[in-house]
PDB file of C-alpha atoms and ligand atoms in Angstrom:
ATOM      1  CA  UNK A   1      94.614 107.762 111.391  1.00 81.00           C
ATOM      2  CA  UNK A   2      98.045 107.231 110.653  1.00 92.00           C
ATOM      3  CA  UNK A   3      99.286 110.302 109.182  1.00 97.00           C
ATOM      4  CA  UNK A   4     101.987 110.223 106.478  1.00 98.00           C
ATOM      5  CA  UNK A   5     105.197 112.187 107.127  1.00 98.00           C
ATOM      6  CA  UNK A   6     105.745 113.211 103.680  1.00 98.00           C
ATOM      7  CA  UNK A   7     103.007 113.656 101.041  1.00 99.00           C
ATOM      8  CA  UNK A   8     103.873 114.205  97.182  1.00 99.00           C
ATOM      9  CA  UNK A   9     101.598 115.341  94.931  1.00 99.00           C
ATOM     10  CA  UNK A  10     101.631 115.728  91.327  1.00 99.00           C
ATOM     11  CA  UNK A  11      99.078 118.589  90.471  1.00 98.00           C
ATOM     12  CA  UNK A  12      97.544 117.413  86.996  1.00 99.00           C
ATOM     13  CA  UNK A  13      94.729 118.254  85.301  1.00 98.00           C
ATOM     14  CA  UNK A  14      94.438 122.270  84.963  1.00 98.00           C
ATOM     15  CA  UNK A  15      94.149 122.412  81.460  1.00 98.00           C
ATOM     16  CA  UNK A  16      91.251 119.952  81.235  1.00 98.00           C
ATOM     17  CA  UNK A  17      89.565 121.367  84.141  1.00 98.00           C
ATOM     18  CA  UNK A  18      89.613 124.750  82.082  1.00 98.00           C
ATOM     19  CA  UNK A  19      88.756 123.442  78.776  1.00 98.00           C
ATOM     20  CA  UNK A  20      85.586 121.611  79.993  1.00 98.00           C
ATOM     21  CA  UNK A  21      84.488 125.091  80.957  1.00 98.00           C
ATOM     22  CA  UNK A  22      85.572 126.633  77.662  1.00 98.00           C
ATOM     23  CA  UNK A  23      87.992 128.716  79.706  1.00 98.00           C
ATOM     24  CA  UNK A  24      91.838 129.099  78.413  1.00 98.00           C
ATOM     25  CA  UNK A  25      94.551 126.757  80.213  1.00 98.00           C
ATOM     26  CA  UNK A  26      95.840 129.999  82.177  1.00 98.00           C
ATOM     27  CA  UNK A  27      92.471 130.088  83.984  1.00 98.00           C
ATOM     28  CA  UNK A  28      93.069 126.321  84.996  1.00 98.00           C
ATOM     29  CA  UNK A  29      96.525 127.365  86.187  1.00 98.00           C
ATOM     30  CA  UNK A  30      95.139 129.852  88.047  1.00 98.00           C
ATOM     31  CA  UNK A  31      92.324 127.728  89.846  1.00 98.00           C
ATOM     32  CA  UNK A  32      95.019 125.181  90.863  1.00 98.00           C
ATOM     33  CA  UNK A  33      96.177 127.717  93.410  1.00 98.00           C
ATOM     34  CA  UNK A  34      93.232 127.072  95.703  1.00 98.00           C
ATOM     35  CA  UNK A  35      94.130 123.395  96.248  1.00 98.00           C
ATOM     36  CA  UNK A  36      97.481 124.584  96.701  1.00 98.00           C
ATOM     37  CA  UNK A  37      96.551 126.396  99.766  1.00 98.00           C
ATOM     38  CA  UNK A  38      93.876 123.851 100.883  1.00 98.00           C
ATOM     39  CA  UNK A  39      96.913 121.084 100.932  1.00 98.00           C
ATOM     40  CA  UNK A  40      99.136 123.386 102.773  1.00 98.00           C
ATOM     41  CA  UNK A  41      96.405 124.154 105.453  1.00 98.00           C
ATOM     42  CA  UNK A  42      95.589 120.250 105.911  1.00 98.00           C
ATOM     43  CA  UNK A  43      99.137 119.373 105.866  1.00 98.00           C
ATOM     44  CA  UNK A  44     100.053 122.020 108.655  1.00 98.00           C
ATOM     45  CA  UNK A  45      96.695 120.959 110.660  1.00 97.00           C
ATOM     46  CA  UNK A  46      97.214 116.950 110.767  1.00 98.00           C
ATOM     47  CA  UNK A  47     101.011 117.403 111.408  1.00 97.00           C
ATOM     48  CA  UNK A  48     102.463 116.043 108.063  1.00 98.00           C
ATOM     49  CA  UNK A  49     106.103 117.252 108.320  1.00 98.00           C
ATOM     50  CA  UNK A  50     106.953 117.422 104.350  1.00 98.00           C
ATOM     51  CA  UNK A  51     104.516 118.472 101.557  1.00 99.00           C
ATOM     52  CA  UNK A  52     106.468 118.147  98.210  1.00 99.00           C
ATOM     53  CA  UNK A  53     104.166 119.860  95.137  1.00 99.00           C
ATOM     54  CA  UNK A  54     105.102 119.217  91.480  1.00 99.00           C
ATOM     55  CA  UNK A  55     104.403 122.490  89.612  1.00 98.00           C
ATOM     56  CA  UNK A  56     106.601 122.307  86.553  1.00 98.00           C
ATOM     57  CA  UNK A  57     108.894 119.423  85.296  1.00 98.00           C
ATOM     58  CA  UNK A  58     111.536 119.531  83.136  1.00 98.00           C
ATOM     59  CA  UNK A  59     109.700 118.142  80.185  1.00 98.00           C
ATOM     60  CA  UNK A  60     107.048 121.116  80.520  1.00 98.00           C
ATOM     61  CA  UNK A  61     109.706 123.507  78.873  1.00 98.00           C
ATOM     62  CA  UNK A  62     108.384 121.551  75.664  1.00 98.00           C
ATOM     63  CA  UNK A  63     104.799 123.363  76.193  1.00 98.00           C
ATOM     64  CA  UNK A  64     103.880 126.375  73.848  1.00 98.00           C
ATOM     65  CA  UNK A  65     106.132 129.381  74.958  1.00 98.00           C
ATOM     66  CA  UNK A  66     103.237 131.545  75.930  1.00 98.00           C
ATOM     67  CA  UNK A  67     102.082 128.822  78.396  1.00 98.00           C
ATOM     68  CA  UNK A  68     105.673 128.311  79.770  1.00 98.00           C
ATOM     69  CA  UNK A  69     105.668 132.085  80.430  1.00 98.00           C
ATOM     70  CA  UNK A  70     102.308 132.349  81.994  1.00 98.00           C
ATOM     71  CA  UNK A  71     103.323 129.561  84.474  1.00 98.00           C
ATOM     72  CA  UNK A  72     106.545 131.350  85.326  1.00 98.00           C
ATOM     73  CA  UNK A  73     104.446 134.463  85.885  1.00 98.00           C
ATOM     74  CA  UNK A  74     101.933 132.889  87.723  1.00 98.00           C
ATOM     75  CA  UNK A  75     104.629 131.222  89.934  1.00 98.00           C
ATOM     76  CA  UNK A  76     106.104 134.780  90.678  1.00 98.00           C
ATOM     77  CA  UNK A  77     102.843 136.382  91.444  1.00 98.00           C
ATOM     78  CA  UNK A  78     101.825 133.326  93.803  1.00 98.00           C
ATOM     79  CA  UNK A  79     105.155 133.309  95.649  1.00 98.00           C
ATOM     80  CA  UNK A  80     105.225 137.228  96.113  1.00 98.00           C
ATOM     81  CA  UNK A  81     101.459 137.238  97.300  1.00 97.00           C
ATOM     82  CA  UNK A  82     101.524 134.244  99.741  1.00 98.00           C
ATOM     83  CA  UNK A  83     105.100 134.401 101.317  1.00 98.00           C
ATOM     84  CA  UNK A  84     104.009 136.619 104.262  1.00 98.00           C
ATOM     85  CA  UNK A  85     101.352 134.060 105.126  1.00 97.00           C
ATOM     86  CA  UNK A  86     103.170 131.129 104.743  1.00 98.00           C
ATOM     87  CA  UNK A  87     105.996 132.716 106.665  1.00 98.00           C
ATOM     88  CA  UNK A  88     103.627 133.601 109.410  1.00 96.00           C
ATOM     89  CA  UNK A  89     102.138 130.258 109.428  1.00 96.00           C
ATOM     90  CA  UNK A  90     105.865 128.912 110.349  1.00 97.00           C
ATOM     91  CA  UNK A  91     106.178 127.077 106.928  1.00 98.00           C
ATOM     92  CA  UNK A  92     109.708 126.265 105.870  1.00 98.00           C
ATOM     93  CA  UNK A  93     110.000 126.588 102.039  1.00 98.00           C
ATOM     94  CA  UNK A  94     112.425 124.615  99.576  1.00 98.00           C
ATOM     95  CA  UNK A  95     112.343 124.759  95.797  1.00 98.00           C
ATOM     96  CA  UNK A  96     113.907 121.867  93.899  1.00 98.00           C
ATOM     97  CA  UNK A  97     114.904 121.775  90.220  1.00 98.00           C
ATOM     98  CA  UNK A  98     117.166 123.437  87.769  1.00 98.00           C
ATOM     99  CA  UNK A  99     116.886 127.127  89.383  1.00 98.00           C
ATOM    100  CA  UNK A 100     119.333 128.375  87.010  1.00 97.00           C
ATOM    101  CA  UNK A 101     116.915 127.893  84.132  1.00 98.00           C
ATOM    102  CA  UNK A 102     114.514 130.119  85.539  1.00 98.00           C
ATOM    103  CA  UNK A 103     114.532 134.002  85.087  1.00 95.00           C
ATOM    104  CA  UNK A 104     116.386 135.777  87.684  1.00 97.00           C
ATOM    105  CA  UNK A 105     113.138 137.681  89.329  1.00 97.00           C
ATOM    106  CA  UNK A 106     111.846 134.237  90.334  1.00 98.00           C
ATOM    107  CA  UNK A 107     115.030 132.444  91.306  1.00 98.00           C
ATOM    108  CA  UNK A 108     115.852 135.475  93.188  1.00 98.00           C
ATOM    109  CA  UNK A 109     112.536 135.429  95.101  1.00 98.00           C
ATOM    110  CA  UNK A 110     112.822 131.697  95.614  1.00 98.00           C
ATOM    111  CA  UNK A 111     116.372 132.261  97.237  1.00 98.00           C
ATOM    112  CA  UNK A 112     114.775 135.083  99.525  1.00 98.00           C
ATOM    113  CA  UNK A 113     111.769 132.906 100.431  1.00 98.00           C
ATOM    114  CA  UNK A 114     114.141 129.975 101.537  1.00 98.00           C
ATOM    115  CA  UNK A 115     116.578 132.164 103.405  1.00 98.00           C
ATOM    116  CA  UNK A 116     113.122 133.943 105.138  1.00 98.00           C
ATOM    117  CA  UNK A 117     111.736 130.698 106.393  1.00 98.00           C
ATOM    118  CA  UNK A 118     114.930 128.555 106.863  1.00 98.00           C
ATOM    119  CA  UNK A 119     114.293 128.443 110.636  1.00 97.00           C
ATOM    120  CA  UNK A 120     110.616 127.943 110.978  1.00 98.00           C
ATOM    121  CA  UNK A 121     109.463 125.025 112.760  1.00 97.00           C
ATOM    122  CA  UNK A 122     106.259 124.141 110.893  1.00 97.00           C
ATOM    123  CA  UNK A 123     105.485 122.197 107.622  1.00 98.00           C
ATOM    124  CA  UNK A 124     108.385 121.759 105.018  1.00 98.00           C
ATOM    125  CA  UNK A 125     106.807 122.975 101.667  1.00 98.00           C
ATOM    126  CA  UNK A 126     109.095 121.612  98.807  1.00 98.00           C
ATOM    127  CA  UNK A 127     108.036 123.328  95.458  1.00 98.00           C
ATOM    128  CA  UNK A 128     109.615 121.432  92.495  1.00 99.00           C
ATOM    129  CA  UNK A 129     109.890 123.720  89.479  1.00 98.00           C
ATOM    130  CA  UNK A 130     112.024 122.766  86.378  1.00 98.00           C
ATOM    131  CA  UNK A 131     112.265 119.415  88.376  1.00 99.00           C
ATOM    132  CA  UNK A 132     112.824 116.182  87.071  1.00 99.00           C
ATOM    133  CA  UNK A 133     113.811 112.958  88.724  1.00 98.00           C
ATOM    134  CA  UNK A 134     116.322 112.079  86.233  1.00 98.00           C
ATOM    135  CA  UNK A 135     117.790 115.597  86.593  1.00 98.00           C
ATOM    136  CA  UNK A 136     117.972 115.098  90.223  1.00 99.00           C
ATOM    137  CA  UNK A 137     119.906 111.574  89.948  1.00 98.00           C
ATOM    138  CA  UNK A 138     122.238 113.026  87.323  1.00 98.00           C
ATOM    139  CA  UNK A 139     122.929 115.921  89.366  1.00 98.00           C
ATOM    140  CA  UNK A 140     123.637 113.764  92.494  1.00 98.00           C
ATOM    141  CA  UNK A 141     125.916 111.942  90.625  1.00 98.00           C
ATOM    142  CA  UNK A 142     127.756 114.678  89.303  1.00 98.00           C
ATOM    143  CA  UNK A 143     128.587 116.033  92.983  1.00 98.00           C
ATOM    144  CA  UNK A 144     129.700 112.577  94.164  1.00 98.00           C
ATOM    145  CA  UNK A 145     131.703 112.386  90.992  1.00 98.00           C
ATOM    146  CA  UNK A 146     133.188 115.966  92.240  1.00 98.00           C
ATOM    147  CA  UNK A 147     133.901 114.812  95.641  1.00 98.00           C
ATOM    148  CA  UNK A 148     135.728 111.669  94.015  1.00 98.00           C
ATOM    149  CA  UNK A 149     137.829 113.596  91.732  1.00 98.00           C
ATOM    150  CA  UNK A 150     138.703 116.173  94.901  1.00 98.00           C
ATOM    151  CA  UNK A 151     139.907 113.029  96.896  1.00 98.00           C
ATOM    152  CA  UNK A 152     137.269 113.672  99.507  1.00 98.00           C
ATOM    153  CA  UNK A 153     135.444 110.765  98.736  1.00 98.00           C
ATOM    154  CA  UNK A 154     136.120 107.233  97.983  1.00 98.00           C
ATOM    155  CA  UNK A 155     134.192 105.184  95.331  1.00 98.00           C
ATOM    156  CA  UNK A 156     133.927 102.269  97.881  1.00 98.00           C
ATOM    157  CA  UNK A 157     132.022 104.481 100.253  1.00 98.00           C
ATOM    158  CA  UNK A 158     129.199 105.323  97.701  1.00 98.00           C
ATOM    159  CA  UNK A 159     126.615 103.442  98.996  1.00 98.00           C
ATOM    160  CA  UNK A 160     122.392 103.868  98.784  1.00 98.00           C
ATOM    161  CA  UNK A 161     122.761 106.141 102.032  1.00 98.00           C
ATOM    162  CA  UNK A 162     125.631 108.682 100.744  1.00 98.00           C
ATOM    163  CA  UNK A 163     123.699 108.718  97.101  1.00 98.00           C
ATOM    164  CA  UNK A 164     120.284 109.612  98.734  1.00 98.00           C
ATOM    165  CA  UNK A 165     121.972 112.373 100.596  1.00 98.00           C
ATOM    166  CA  UNK A 166     123.183 114.068  97.410  1.00 98.00           C
ATOM    167  CA  UNK A 167     119.357 114.477  96.466  1.00 98.00           C
ATOM    168  CA  UNK A 168     117.587 117.660  96.332  1.00 98.00           C
ATOM    169  CA  UNK A 169     115.351 116.155  99.196  1.00 98.00           C
ATOM    170  CA  UNK A 170     118.151 114.070 100.575  1.00 98.00           C
ATOM    171  CA  UNK A 171     118.022 115.647 104.062  1.00 98.00           C
ATOM    172  CA  UNK A 172     114.064 115.019 104.647  1.00 98.00           C
ATOM    173  CA  UNK A 173     112.275 111.658 105.208  1.00 98.00           C
ATOM    174  CA  UNK A 174     111.162 109.935 101.829  1.00 98.00           C
ATOM    175  CA  UNK A 175     107.548 110.322 100.734  1.00 98.00           C
ATOM    176  CA  UNK A 176     104.994 108.029 102.153  1.00 98.00           C
ATOM    177  CA  UNK A 177     102.104 108.909 100.001  1.00 98.00           C
ATOM    178  CA  UNK A 178     102.277 110.113  96.427  1.00 98.00           C
ATOM    179  CA  UNK A 179      98.874 111.428  94.840  1.00 99.00           C
ATOM    180  CA  UNK A 180      98.619 112.354  91.301  1.00 99.00           C
ATOM    181  CA  UNK A 181      95.372 113.971  90.336  1.00 99.00           C
ATOM    182  CA  UNK A 182      93.798 114.139  86.770  1.00 98.00           C
ATOM    183  CA  UNK A 183      93.389 110.373  86.252  1.00 98.00           C
ATOM    184  CA  UNK A 184      96.378 109.278  84.551  1.00 98.00           C
ATOM    185  CA  UNK A 185      98.619 106.411  86.319  1.00 98.00           C
ATOM    186  CA  UNK A 186     102.176 107.742  85.791  1.00 98.00           C
ATOM    187  CA  UNK A 187     105.043 109.086  87.690  1.00 98.00           C
ATOM    188  CA  UNK A 188     106.039 111.676  84.980  1.00 98.00           C
ATOM    189  CA  UNK A 189     109.776 112.005  85.981  1.00 98.00           C
ATOM    190  CA  UNK A 190     108.692 113.049  89.526  1.00 98.00           C
ATOM    191  CA  UNK A 191     110.881 111.721  92.531  1.00 98.00           C
ATOM    192  CA  UNK A 192     112.399 108.742  90.774  1.00 98.00           C
ATOM    193  CA  UNK A 193     114.677 107.302  93.514  1.00 98.00           C
ATOM    194  CA  UNK A 194     112.823 108.179  96.591  1.00 98.00           C
ATOM    195  CA  UNK A 195     109.403 106.972  95.292  1.00 98.00           C
ATOM    196  CA  UNK A 196     110.877 103.354  95.645  1.00 98.00           C
ATOM    197  CA  UNK A 197     108.451 102.361  98.258  1.00 98.00           C
ATOM    198  CA  UNK A 198     105.971 105.164  98.446  1.00 98.00           C
ATOM    199  CA  UNK A 199     102.245 104.177  98.324  1.00 98.00           C
ATOM    200  CA  UNK A 200     100.941 105.523  95.091  1.00 98.00           C
ATOM    201  CA  UNK A 201      97.444 106.933  95.046  1.00 98.00           C
ATOM    202  CA  UNK A 202      95.463 108.114  91.568  1.00 98.00           C
ATOM    203  CA  UNK A 203      92.771 110.646  92.004  1.00 98.00           C
ATOM    204  CA  UNK A 204      90.308 111.045  88.981  1.00 98.00           C
ATOM    205  CA  UNK A 205      89.657 114.585  90.078  1.00 98.00           C
ATOM    206  CA  UNK A 206      91.311 117.117  88.356  1.00 98.00           C
ATOM    207  CA  UNK A 207      93.488 119.454  90.235  1.00 99.00           C
ATOM    208  CA  UNK A 208      91.364 122.766  90.629  1.00 98.00           C
ATOM    209  CA  UNK A 209      88.751 120.526  92.044  1.00 98.00           C
ATOM    210  CA  UNK A 210      91.045 118.697  94.814  1.00 98.00           C
ATOM    211  CA  UNK A 211      89.203 119.720  97.975  1.00 98.00           C
ATOM    212  CA  UNK A 212      90.076 118.918 101.735  1.00 98.00           C
ATOM    213  CA  UNK A 213      87.497 116.044 101.388  1.00 98.00           C
ATOM    214  CA  UNK A 214      89.507 114.583  98.467  1.00 98.00           C
ATOM    215  CA  UNK A 215      92.936 114.891 100.248  1.00 98.00           C
ATOM    216  CA  UNK A 216      91.084 113.078 103.026  1.00 98.00           C
ATOM    217  CA  UNK A 217      90.037 110.696 101.053  1.00 98.00           C
ATOM    218  CA  UNK A 218      93.846 109.816  99.741  1.00 98.00           C
ATOM    219  CA  UNK A 219      94.954 110.189 103.706  1.00 98.00           C
ATOM    220  CA  UNK A 220      92.186 107.505 104.356  1.00 98.00           C
ATOM    221  CA  UNK A 221      93.116 105.129 101.774  1.00 98.00           C
ATOM    222  CA  UNK A 222      96.605 105.312 102.639  1.00 98.00           C
ATOM    223  CA  UNK A 223      95.806 104.479 106.209  1.00 97.00           C
ATOM    224  CA  UNK A 224      94.384 101.355 104.855  1.00 97.00           C
ATOM    225  CA  UNK A 225      97.565  99.986 103.152  1.00 97.00           C
ATOM    226  CA  UNK A 226      99.952  97.615 104.623  1.00 97.00           C
ATOM    227  CA  UNK A 227     103.459  98.844 103.786  1.00 96.00           C
ATOM    228  CA  UNK A 228     105.814  95.830 103.969  1.00 97.00           C
ATOM    229  CA  UNK A 229     108.919  97.189 102.311  1.00 97.00           C
ATOM    230  CA  UNK A 230     109.715  93.569 101.162  1.00 97.00           C
ATOM    231  CA  UNK A 231     108.711  91.809 104.252  1.00 97.00           C
ATOM    232  CA  UNK A 232     105.725  89.352 104.876  1.00 98.00           C
ATOM    233  CA  UNK A 233     102.458  90.423 105.860  1.00 97.00           C
ATOM    234  CA  UNK A 234     103.184  88.246 109.158  1.00 97.00           C
ATOM    235  CA  UNK A 235     106.458  89.948 109.836  1.00 96.00           C
ATOM    236  CA  UNK A 236     104.848  93.600 109.664  1.00 95.00           C
ATOM    237  CA  UNK A 237     101.847  92.420 111.785  1.00 90.00           C
ATOM    238  CA  UNK A 238     104.208  91.366 114.504  1.00 85.00           C
ATOM    239  CA  UNK A 239     106.034  94.707 114.378  1.00 70.00           C
ATOM    240  CA  UNK A 240     109.419  93.222 113.079  1.00 53.00           C
ATOM    241  CA  UNK A 241     111.487  95.497 111.287  1.00 51.00           C
TER     242      UNK A 241
HETATM  243  C1  IPE B   1      99.465 120.591  85.598  1.00 84.49           C
HETATM  244  O1  IPE B   1      98.086 120.644  84.770  1.00 84.49           O
HETATM  245  C2  IPE B   1     100.209 121.880  85.588  1.00 84.49           C
HETATM  246  C3  IPE B   1     101.393 121.728  84.849  1.00 84.49           C
HETATM  247  C4  IPE B   1     101.815 120.547  84.262  1.00 84.49           C
HETATM  248  C5  IPE B   1     102.150 122.838  84.802  1.00 84.49           C
HETATM  249  P1  IPE B   1      98.039 120.151  83.240  1.00 84.49           P
HETATM  250  O2  IPE B   1      98.384 121.748  82.388  1.00 84.49           O
HETATM  251  O3  IPE B   1      99.047 119.261  82.691  1.00 84.49           O
HETATM  252  O4  IPE B   1      96.625 119.935  82.614  1.00 84.49           O
HETATM  253  P2  IPE B   1      96.557 118.930  81.662  1.00 84.49           P
HETATM  254  O5  IPE B   1      97.098 117.695  82.193  1.00 84.49           O
HETATM  255  O6  IPE B   1      96.679 119.417  80.500  1.00 84.49           O
HETATM  256  O7  IPE B   1      94.730 118.913  82.173  1.00 84.49           O
HETATM  257  C1  IPE B   2     103.285 116.242  85.291  1.00 84.49           C
HETATM  258  O1  IPE B   2     102.111 116.943  84.652  1.00 84.49           O
HETATM  259  C2  IPE B   2     104.228 117.433  85.935  1.00 84.49           C
HETATM  260  C3  IPE B   2     103.704 118.623  86.655  1.00 84.49           C
HETATM  261  C4  IPE B   2     102.274 118.388  87.349  1.00 84.49           C
HETATM  262  C5  IPE B   2     104.407 119.539  87.096  1.00 84.49           C
HETATM  263  P1  IPE B   2     102.235 116.852  82.971  1.00 84.49           P
HETATM  264  O2  IPE B   2     100.738 117.126  82.526  1.00 84.49           O
HETATM  265  O3  IPE B   2     103.316 117.650  82.671  1.00 84.49           O
HETATM  266  O4  IPE B   2     102.668 115.273  82.901  1.00 84.49           O
HETATM  267  P2  IPE B   2     102.299 113.992  81.308  1.00 84.49           P
HETATM  268  O5  IPE B   2     102.893 115.004  80.329  1.00 84.49           O
HETATM  269  O6  IPE B   2     101.209 114.042  81.045  1.00 84.49           O
HETATM  270  O7  IPE B   2     102.985 113.179  81.722  1.00 84.49           O
HETATM  271 MG1   MG B   3      98.990 117.167  82.575  1.00 84.49          MG
END
């Protein structure tokens, strides 16, 4: 089986999962932690290098203040509870997004988790919190503009590679496989730049019910895709690049 180097997931459908059971949305968010663990385990087992999980978007700040507060509390609790095991498993933690918008307790634990796991050899787990693809592109542009202003970068030297290097995950391979659960077919401001040639896979499963078998189905679909990157099928088949 062809294993993607980088899998990026929009974990959607927690609220609907809870509503169907007559439970509050918060119960859906809590139930969403189980598939997070499953995906980390499966990626580690299969040798996937990077797993990026979309946990909270730039636009999710528009949700009711009680839901936003609950999600932040849940991230804090989950990080505190899981960090030891993640560190033992050799996982390298990354957080991407506007961290300065998060409360100090959460932001400090994110800093600490990254510092503690920086040298780990295993799966890189990137969690996108207060993240938006547009935010990422604007932040990268600002850093490049600052370098130009400081005289350390010439505008003529800004090419796709130089630009991509400034993005939050610019030092990692681009996603090979994108998965969105919950049945909607959209990107919702996820990794806009680096999804340019990613294989897109949409699952009708709601995130809390996304299990190892569902993940295997996504990988199987990925394995059956022909990635052409603009070339013809004949070229790809001949191994040309
Ligand atoms: C995804 O589930 C979790 C977050 C966006 C934080 P939702 O909360 O969007 O669940 P639905 O889409 O309303 O079912
Ligand atoms: C996308 O889900 C963001 C996350 C899963 C964190 P949403 O539920 O916020 O997406 P929309 O609003 O339906 O596009
Ligand atoms: Mg949703």
